PDB file of C-alpha atoms in Angstrom:
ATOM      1  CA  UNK A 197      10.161  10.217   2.069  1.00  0.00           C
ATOM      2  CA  UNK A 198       8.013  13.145   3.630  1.00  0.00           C
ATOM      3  CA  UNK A 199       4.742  13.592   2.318  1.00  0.00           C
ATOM      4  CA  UNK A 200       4.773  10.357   0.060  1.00  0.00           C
ATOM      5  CA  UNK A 201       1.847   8.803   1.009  1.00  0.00           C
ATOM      6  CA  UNK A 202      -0.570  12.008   1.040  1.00  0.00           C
ATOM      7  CA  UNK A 203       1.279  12.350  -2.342  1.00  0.00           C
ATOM      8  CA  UNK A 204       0.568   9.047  -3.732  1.00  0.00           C
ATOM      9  CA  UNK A 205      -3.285   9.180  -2.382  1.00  0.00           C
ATOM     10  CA  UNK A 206      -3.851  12.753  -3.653  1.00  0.00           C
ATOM     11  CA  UNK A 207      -2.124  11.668  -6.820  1.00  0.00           C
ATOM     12  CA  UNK A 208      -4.561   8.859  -7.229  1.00  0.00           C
ATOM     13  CA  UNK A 209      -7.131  11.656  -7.895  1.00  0.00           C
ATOM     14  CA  UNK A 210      -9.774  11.619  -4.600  1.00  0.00           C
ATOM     15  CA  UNK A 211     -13.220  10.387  -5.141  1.00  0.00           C
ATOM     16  CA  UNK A 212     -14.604  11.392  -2.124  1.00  0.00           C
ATOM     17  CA  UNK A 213     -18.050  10.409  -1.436  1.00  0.00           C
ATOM     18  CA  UNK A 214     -20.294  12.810   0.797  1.00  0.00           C
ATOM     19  CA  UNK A 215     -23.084  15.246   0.470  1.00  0.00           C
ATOM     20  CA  UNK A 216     -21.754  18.576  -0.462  1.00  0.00           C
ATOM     21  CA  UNK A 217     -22.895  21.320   1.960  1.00  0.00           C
ATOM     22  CA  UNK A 218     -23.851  24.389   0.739  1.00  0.00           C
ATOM     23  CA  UNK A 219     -20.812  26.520   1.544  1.00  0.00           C
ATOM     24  CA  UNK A 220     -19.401  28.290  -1.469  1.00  0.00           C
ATOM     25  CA  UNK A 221     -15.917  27.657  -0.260  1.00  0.00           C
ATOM     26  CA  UNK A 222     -14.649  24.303  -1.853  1.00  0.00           C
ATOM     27  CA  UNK A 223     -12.298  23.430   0.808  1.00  0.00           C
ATOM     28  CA  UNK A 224     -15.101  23.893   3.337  1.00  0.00           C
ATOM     29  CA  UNK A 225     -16.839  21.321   1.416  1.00  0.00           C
ATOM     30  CA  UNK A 226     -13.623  18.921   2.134  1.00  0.00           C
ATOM     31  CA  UNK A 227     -13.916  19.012   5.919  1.00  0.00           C
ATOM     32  CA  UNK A 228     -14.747  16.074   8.039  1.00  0.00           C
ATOM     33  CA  UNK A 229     -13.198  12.735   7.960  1.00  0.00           C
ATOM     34  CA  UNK A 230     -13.073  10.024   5.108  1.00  0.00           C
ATOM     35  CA  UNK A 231     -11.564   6.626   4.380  1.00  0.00           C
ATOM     36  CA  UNK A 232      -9.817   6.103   1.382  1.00  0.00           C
ATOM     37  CA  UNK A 233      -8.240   3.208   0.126  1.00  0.00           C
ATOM     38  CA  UNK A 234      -5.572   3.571  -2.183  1.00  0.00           C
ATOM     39  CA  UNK A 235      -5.097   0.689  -4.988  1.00  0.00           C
ATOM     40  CA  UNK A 236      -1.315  -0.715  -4.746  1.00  0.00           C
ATOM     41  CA  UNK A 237      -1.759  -3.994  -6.591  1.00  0.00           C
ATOM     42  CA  UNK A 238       0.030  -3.375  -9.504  1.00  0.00           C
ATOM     43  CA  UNK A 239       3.381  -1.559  -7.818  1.00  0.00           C
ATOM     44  CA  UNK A 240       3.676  -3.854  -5.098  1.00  0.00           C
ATOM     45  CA  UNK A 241       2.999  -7.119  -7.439  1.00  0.00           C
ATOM     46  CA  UNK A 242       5.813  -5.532  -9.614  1.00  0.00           C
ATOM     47  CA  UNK A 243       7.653  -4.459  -5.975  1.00  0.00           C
ATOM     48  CA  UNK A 244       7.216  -8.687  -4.733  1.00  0.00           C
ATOM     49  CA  UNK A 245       8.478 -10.187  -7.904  1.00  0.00           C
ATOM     50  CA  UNK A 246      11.532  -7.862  -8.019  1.00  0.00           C
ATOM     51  CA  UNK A 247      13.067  -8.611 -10.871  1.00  0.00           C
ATOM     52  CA  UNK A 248      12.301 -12.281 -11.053  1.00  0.00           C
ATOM     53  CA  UNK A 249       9.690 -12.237 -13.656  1.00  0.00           C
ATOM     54  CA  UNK A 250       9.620 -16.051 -13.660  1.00  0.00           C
ATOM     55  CA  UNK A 251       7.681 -15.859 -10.457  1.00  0.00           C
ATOM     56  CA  UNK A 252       5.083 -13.226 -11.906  1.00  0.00           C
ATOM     57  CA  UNK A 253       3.422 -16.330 -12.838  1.00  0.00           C
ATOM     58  CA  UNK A 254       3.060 -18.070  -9.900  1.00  0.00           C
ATOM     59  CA  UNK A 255       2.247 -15.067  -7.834  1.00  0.00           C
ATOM     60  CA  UNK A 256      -1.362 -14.269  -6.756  1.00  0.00           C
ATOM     61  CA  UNK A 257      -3.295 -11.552  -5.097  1.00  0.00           C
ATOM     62  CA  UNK A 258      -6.365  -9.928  -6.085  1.00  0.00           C
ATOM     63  CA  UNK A 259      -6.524  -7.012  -4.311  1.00  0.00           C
ATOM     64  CA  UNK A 260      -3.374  -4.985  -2.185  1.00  0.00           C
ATOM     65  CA  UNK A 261      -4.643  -1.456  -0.744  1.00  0.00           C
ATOM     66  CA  UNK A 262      -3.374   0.949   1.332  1.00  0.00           C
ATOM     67  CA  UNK A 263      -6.170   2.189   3.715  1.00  0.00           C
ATOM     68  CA  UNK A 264      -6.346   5.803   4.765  1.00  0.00           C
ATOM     69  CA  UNK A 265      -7.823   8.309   6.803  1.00  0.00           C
ATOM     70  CA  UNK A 266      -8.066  11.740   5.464  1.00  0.00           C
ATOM     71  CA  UNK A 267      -8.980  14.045   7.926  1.00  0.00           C
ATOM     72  CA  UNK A 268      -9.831  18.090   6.567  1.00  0.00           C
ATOM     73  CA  UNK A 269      -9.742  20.481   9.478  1.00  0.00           C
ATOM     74  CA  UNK A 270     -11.941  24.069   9.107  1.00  0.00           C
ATOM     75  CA  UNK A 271      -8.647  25.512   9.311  1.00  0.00           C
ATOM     76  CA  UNK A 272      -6.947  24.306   6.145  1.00  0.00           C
ATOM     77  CA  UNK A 273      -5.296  21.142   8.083  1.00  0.00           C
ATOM     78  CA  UNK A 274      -5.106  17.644   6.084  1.00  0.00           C
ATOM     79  CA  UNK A 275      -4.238  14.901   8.251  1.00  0.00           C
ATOM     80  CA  UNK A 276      -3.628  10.849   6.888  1.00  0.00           C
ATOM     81  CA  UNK A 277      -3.381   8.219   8.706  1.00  0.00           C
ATOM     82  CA  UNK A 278      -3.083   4.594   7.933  1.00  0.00           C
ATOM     83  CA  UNK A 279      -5.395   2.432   9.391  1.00  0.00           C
ATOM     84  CA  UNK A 280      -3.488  -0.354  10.673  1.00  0.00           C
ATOM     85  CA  UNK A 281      -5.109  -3.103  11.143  1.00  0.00           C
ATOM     86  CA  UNK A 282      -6.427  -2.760   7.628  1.00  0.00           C
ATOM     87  CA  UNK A 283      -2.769  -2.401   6.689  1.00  0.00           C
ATOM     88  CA  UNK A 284      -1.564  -5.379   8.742  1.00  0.00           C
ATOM     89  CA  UNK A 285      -3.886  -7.585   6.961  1.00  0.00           C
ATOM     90  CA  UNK A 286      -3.246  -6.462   3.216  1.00  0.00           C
ATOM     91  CA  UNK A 287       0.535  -7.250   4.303  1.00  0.00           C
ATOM     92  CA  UNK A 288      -0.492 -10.712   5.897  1.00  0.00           C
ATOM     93  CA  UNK A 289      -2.402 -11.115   2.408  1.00  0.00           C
ATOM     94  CA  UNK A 290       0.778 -10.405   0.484  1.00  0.00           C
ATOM     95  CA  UNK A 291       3.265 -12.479   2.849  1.00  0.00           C
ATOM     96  CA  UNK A 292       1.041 -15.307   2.063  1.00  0.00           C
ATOM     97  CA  UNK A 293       0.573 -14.756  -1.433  1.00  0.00           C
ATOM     98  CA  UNK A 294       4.868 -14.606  -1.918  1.00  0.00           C
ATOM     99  CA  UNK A 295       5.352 -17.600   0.322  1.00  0.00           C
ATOM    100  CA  UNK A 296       2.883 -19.546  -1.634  1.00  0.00           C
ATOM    101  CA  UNK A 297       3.937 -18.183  -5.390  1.00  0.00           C
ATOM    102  CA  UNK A 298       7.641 -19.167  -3.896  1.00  0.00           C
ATOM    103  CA  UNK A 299       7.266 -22.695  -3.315  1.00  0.00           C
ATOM    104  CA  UNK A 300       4.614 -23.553  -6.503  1.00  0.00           C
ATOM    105  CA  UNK A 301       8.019 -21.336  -8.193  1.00  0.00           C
ATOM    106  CA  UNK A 302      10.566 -24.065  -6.112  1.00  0.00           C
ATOM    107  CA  UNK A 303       8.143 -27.049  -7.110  1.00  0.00           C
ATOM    108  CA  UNK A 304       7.665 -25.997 -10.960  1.00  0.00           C
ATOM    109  CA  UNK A 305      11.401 -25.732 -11.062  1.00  0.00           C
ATOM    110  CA  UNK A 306      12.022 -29.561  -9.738  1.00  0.00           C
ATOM    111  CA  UNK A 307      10.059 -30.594 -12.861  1.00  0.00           C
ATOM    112  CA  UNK A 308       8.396 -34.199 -13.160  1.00  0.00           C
ATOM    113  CA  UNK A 309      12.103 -36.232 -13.093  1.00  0.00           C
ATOM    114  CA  UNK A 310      12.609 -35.155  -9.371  1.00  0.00           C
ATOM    115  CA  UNK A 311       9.044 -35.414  -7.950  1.00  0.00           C
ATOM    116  CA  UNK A 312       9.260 -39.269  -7.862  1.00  0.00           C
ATOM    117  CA  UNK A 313      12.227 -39.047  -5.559  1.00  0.00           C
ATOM    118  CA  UNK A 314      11.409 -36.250  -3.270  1.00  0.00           C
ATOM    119  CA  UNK A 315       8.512 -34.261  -2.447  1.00  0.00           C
ATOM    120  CA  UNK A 316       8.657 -30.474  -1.640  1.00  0.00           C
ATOM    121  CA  UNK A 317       9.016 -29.981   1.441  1.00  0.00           C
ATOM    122  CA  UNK A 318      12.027 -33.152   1.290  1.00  0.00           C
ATOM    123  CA  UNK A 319      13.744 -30.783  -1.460  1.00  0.00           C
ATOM    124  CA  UNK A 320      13.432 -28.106   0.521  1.00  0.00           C
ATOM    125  CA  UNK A 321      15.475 -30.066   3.621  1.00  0.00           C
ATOM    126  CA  UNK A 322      18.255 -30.719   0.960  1.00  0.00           C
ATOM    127  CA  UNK A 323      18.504 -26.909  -0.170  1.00  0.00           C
ATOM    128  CA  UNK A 324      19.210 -26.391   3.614  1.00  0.00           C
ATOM    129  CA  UNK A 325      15.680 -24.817   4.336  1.00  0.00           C
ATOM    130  CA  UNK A 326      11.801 -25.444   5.493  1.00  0.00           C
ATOM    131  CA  UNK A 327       9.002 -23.935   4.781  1.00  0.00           C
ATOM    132  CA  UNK A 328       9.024 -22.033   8.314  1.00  0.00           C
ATOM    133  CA  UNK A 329      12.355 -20.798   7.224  1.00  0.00           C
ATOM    134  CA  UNK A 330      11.220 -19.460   4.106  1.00  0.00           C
ATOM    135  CA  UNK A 331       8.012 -17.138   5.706  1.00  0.00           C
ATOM    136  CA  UNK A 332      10.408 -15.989   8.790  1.00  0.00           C
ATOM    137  CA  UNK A 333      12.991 -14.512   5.392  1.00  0.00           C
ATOM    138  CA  UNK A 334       9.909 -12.823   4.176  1.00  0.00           C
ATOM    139  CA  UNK A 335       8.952 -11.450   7.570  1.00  0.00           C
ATOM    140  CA  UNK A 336      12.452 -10.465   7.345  1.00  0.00           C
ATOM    141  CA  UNK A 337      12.420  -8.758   4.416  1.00  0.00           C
ATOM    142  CA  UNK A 338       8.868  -7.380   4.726  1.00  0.00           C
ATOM    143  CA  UNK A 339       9.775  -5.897   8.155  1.00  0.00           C
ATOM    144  CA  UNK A 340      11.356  -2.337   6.842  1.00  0.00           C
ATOM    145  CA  UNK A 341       8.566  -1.712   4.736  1.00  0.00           C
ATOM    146  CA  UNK A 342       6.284  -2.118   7.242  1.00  0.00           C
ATOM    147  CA  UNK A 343       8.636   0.112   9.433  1.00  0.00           C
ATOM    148  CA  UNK A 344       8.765   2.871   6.803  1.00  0.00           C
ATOM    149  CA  UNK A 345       5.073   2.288   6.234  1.00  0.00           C
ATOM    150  CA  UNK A 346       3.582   3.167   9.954  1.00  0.00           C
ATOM    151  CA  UNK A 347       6.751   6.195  10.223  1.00  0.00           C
ATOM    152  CA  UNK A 348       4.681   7.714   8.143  1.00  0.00           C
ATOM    153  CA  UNK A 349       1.572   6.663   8.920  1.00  0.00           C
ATOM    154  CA  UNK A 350       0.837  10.311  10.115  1.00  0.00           C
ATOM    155  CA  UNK A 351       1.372  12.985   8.129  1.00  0.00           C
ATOM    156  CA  UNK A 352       0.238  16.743   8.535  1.00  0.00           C
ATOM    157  CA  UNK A 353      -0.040  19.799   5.779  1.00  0.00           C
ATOM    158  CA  UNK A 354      -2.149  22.610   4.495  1.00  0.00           C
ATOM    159  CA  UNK A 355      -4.728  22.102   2.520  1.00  0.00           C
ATOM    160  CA  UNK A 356      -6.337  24.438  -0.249  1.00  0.00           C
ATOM    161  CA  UNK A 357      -9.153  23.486  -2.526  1.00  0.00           C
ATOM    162  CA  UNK A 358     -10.780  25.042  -5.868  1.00  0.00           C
ATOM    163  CA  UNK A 359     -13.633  23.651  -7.315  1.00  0.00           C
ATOM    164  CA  UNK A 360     -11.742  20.582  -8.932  1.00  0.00           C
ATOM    165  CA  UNK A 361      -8.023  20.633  -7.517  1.00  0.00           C
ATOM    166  CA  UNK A 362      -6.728  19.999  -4.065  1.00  0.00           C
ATOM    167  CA  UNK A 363      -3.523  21.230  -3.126  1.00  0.00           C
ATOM    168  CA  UNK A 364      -1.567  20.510  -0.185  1.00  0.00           C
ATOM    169  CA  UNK A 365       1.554  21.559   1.833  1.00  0.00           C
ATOM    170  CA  UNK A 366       4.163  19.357   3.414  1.00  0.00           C
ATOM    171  CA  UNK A 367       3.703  20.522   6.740  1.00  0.00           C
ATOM    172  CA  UNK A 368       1.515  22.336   8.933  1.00  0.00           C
ATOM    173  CA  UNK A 369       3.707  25.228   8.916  1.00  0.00           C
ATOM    174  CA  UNK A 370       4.122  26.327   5.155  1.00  0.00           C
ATOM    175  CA  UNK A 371       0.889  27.310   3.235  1.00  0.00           C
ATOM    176  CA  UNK A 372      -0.260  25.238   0.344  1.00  0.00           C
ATOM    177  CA  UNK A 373       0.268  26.935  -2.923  1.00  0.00           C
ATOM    178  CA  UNK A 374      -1.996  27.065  -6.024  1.00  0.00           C
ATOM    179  CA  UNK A 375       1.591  25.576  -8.322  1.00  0.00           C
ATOM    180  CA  UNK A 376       0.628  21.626  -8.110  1.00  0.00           C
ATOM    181  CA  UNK A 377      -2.298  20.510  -7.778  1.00  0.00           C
ATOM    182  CA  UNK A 378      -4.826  16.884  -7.919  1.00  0.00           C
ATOM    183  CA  UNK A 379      -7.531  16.401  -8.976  1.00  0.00           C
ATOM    184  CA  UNK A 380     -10.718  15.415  -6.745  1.00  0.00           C
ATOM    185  CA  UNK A 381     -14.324  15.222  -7.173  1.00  0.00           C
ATOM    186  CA  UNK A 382     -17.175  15.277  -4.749  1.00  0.00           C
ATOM    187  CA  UNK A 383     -20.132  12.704  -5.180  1.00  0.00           C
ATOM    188  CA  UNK A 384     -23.091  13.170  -3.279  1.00  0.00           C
TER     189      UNK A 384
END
């Protein structure tokens, strides 16, 4: 899984917004530190509903993001970093969002002919669960992602940079080469 965040974020084509300096090196024009906040909505919509497209419908969430720190040393360095906090509330976001598309899914499902006899939270007694029980299983479930997430939360690689294509390394060690690139632009 090296690397697979400062792929997915360089893949994503950077935007980064500063005020070019007049160097006539590009990747001198790269270094400094900048935020960047990758859009995830649609993979980890498609990731929550896995395979249960019936809940697609009740699910949610306007926004999911993964917020980064790119960091571009004078010495051809790229450092990311995932700003957690930021992270641990776009996952608090999402927990909520599956916990609440779960039981509108659980209620749809009991139709009109069982809501006279039981409410929701009764049904969910006689399935053997609560509520609680349902957001500590998605804390449960949530928990290795979040695991894999912060292992690598810090990554570290070379960096090289033409006018309009950033390449990078997957370690500090091994020289990025000019083979595969992505695309960036520099406003300001």
């Amino acid at each position: 899984m090296k690397r697979k965040l400062l792929a997915l974020t360089l893949c994503a084509g950077l935007a980064l917004g500063l005020t070019a300096c007049g160097s006539s090196d590009p990747g001198q024009k790269l270094v400094g530190t900048w935020v960047c906040r990758y859009d995830y909505l649609d993979p980890i919509l498609d990731e929550a509903v896995g395979g249960a497209e019936e809940m697609a419908d009740y699910l949610s969430l306007d926004e999911f993001y993964i917020p980064m720190e790119l960091t571009f040393t004078k010495d051809g360095i790229i450092t990311l970093t995932v700003i957690q906090d930021e992270m641990d509330e776009q996952m608090e976001n999402l927990k909520d969002a599956v916990l609440e598309a779960t039981l509108s899914y659980v209620k749809a499902e009991i139709g009109t002919q069982y809501q006279d006899l039981w409410d929701l939270d009764e049904l969910l007694g006689l399935m053997g669960t609560s509520r609680e029980d349902l957001a500590a299983e998605l804390d449960e479930a949530m928990d290795p992602i979040m695991e894999e997430l912060y292992q690598e939360a810090h990554e570290e690689g070379q960096y090289k940079a033409t006018e309009d294509m950033l390449y990078t390394s997957t370690d500090v060690d091994t020289p990025a080469q000019e083979t595969e690139g992505d695309p960036y632009t520099l406003d300001g």
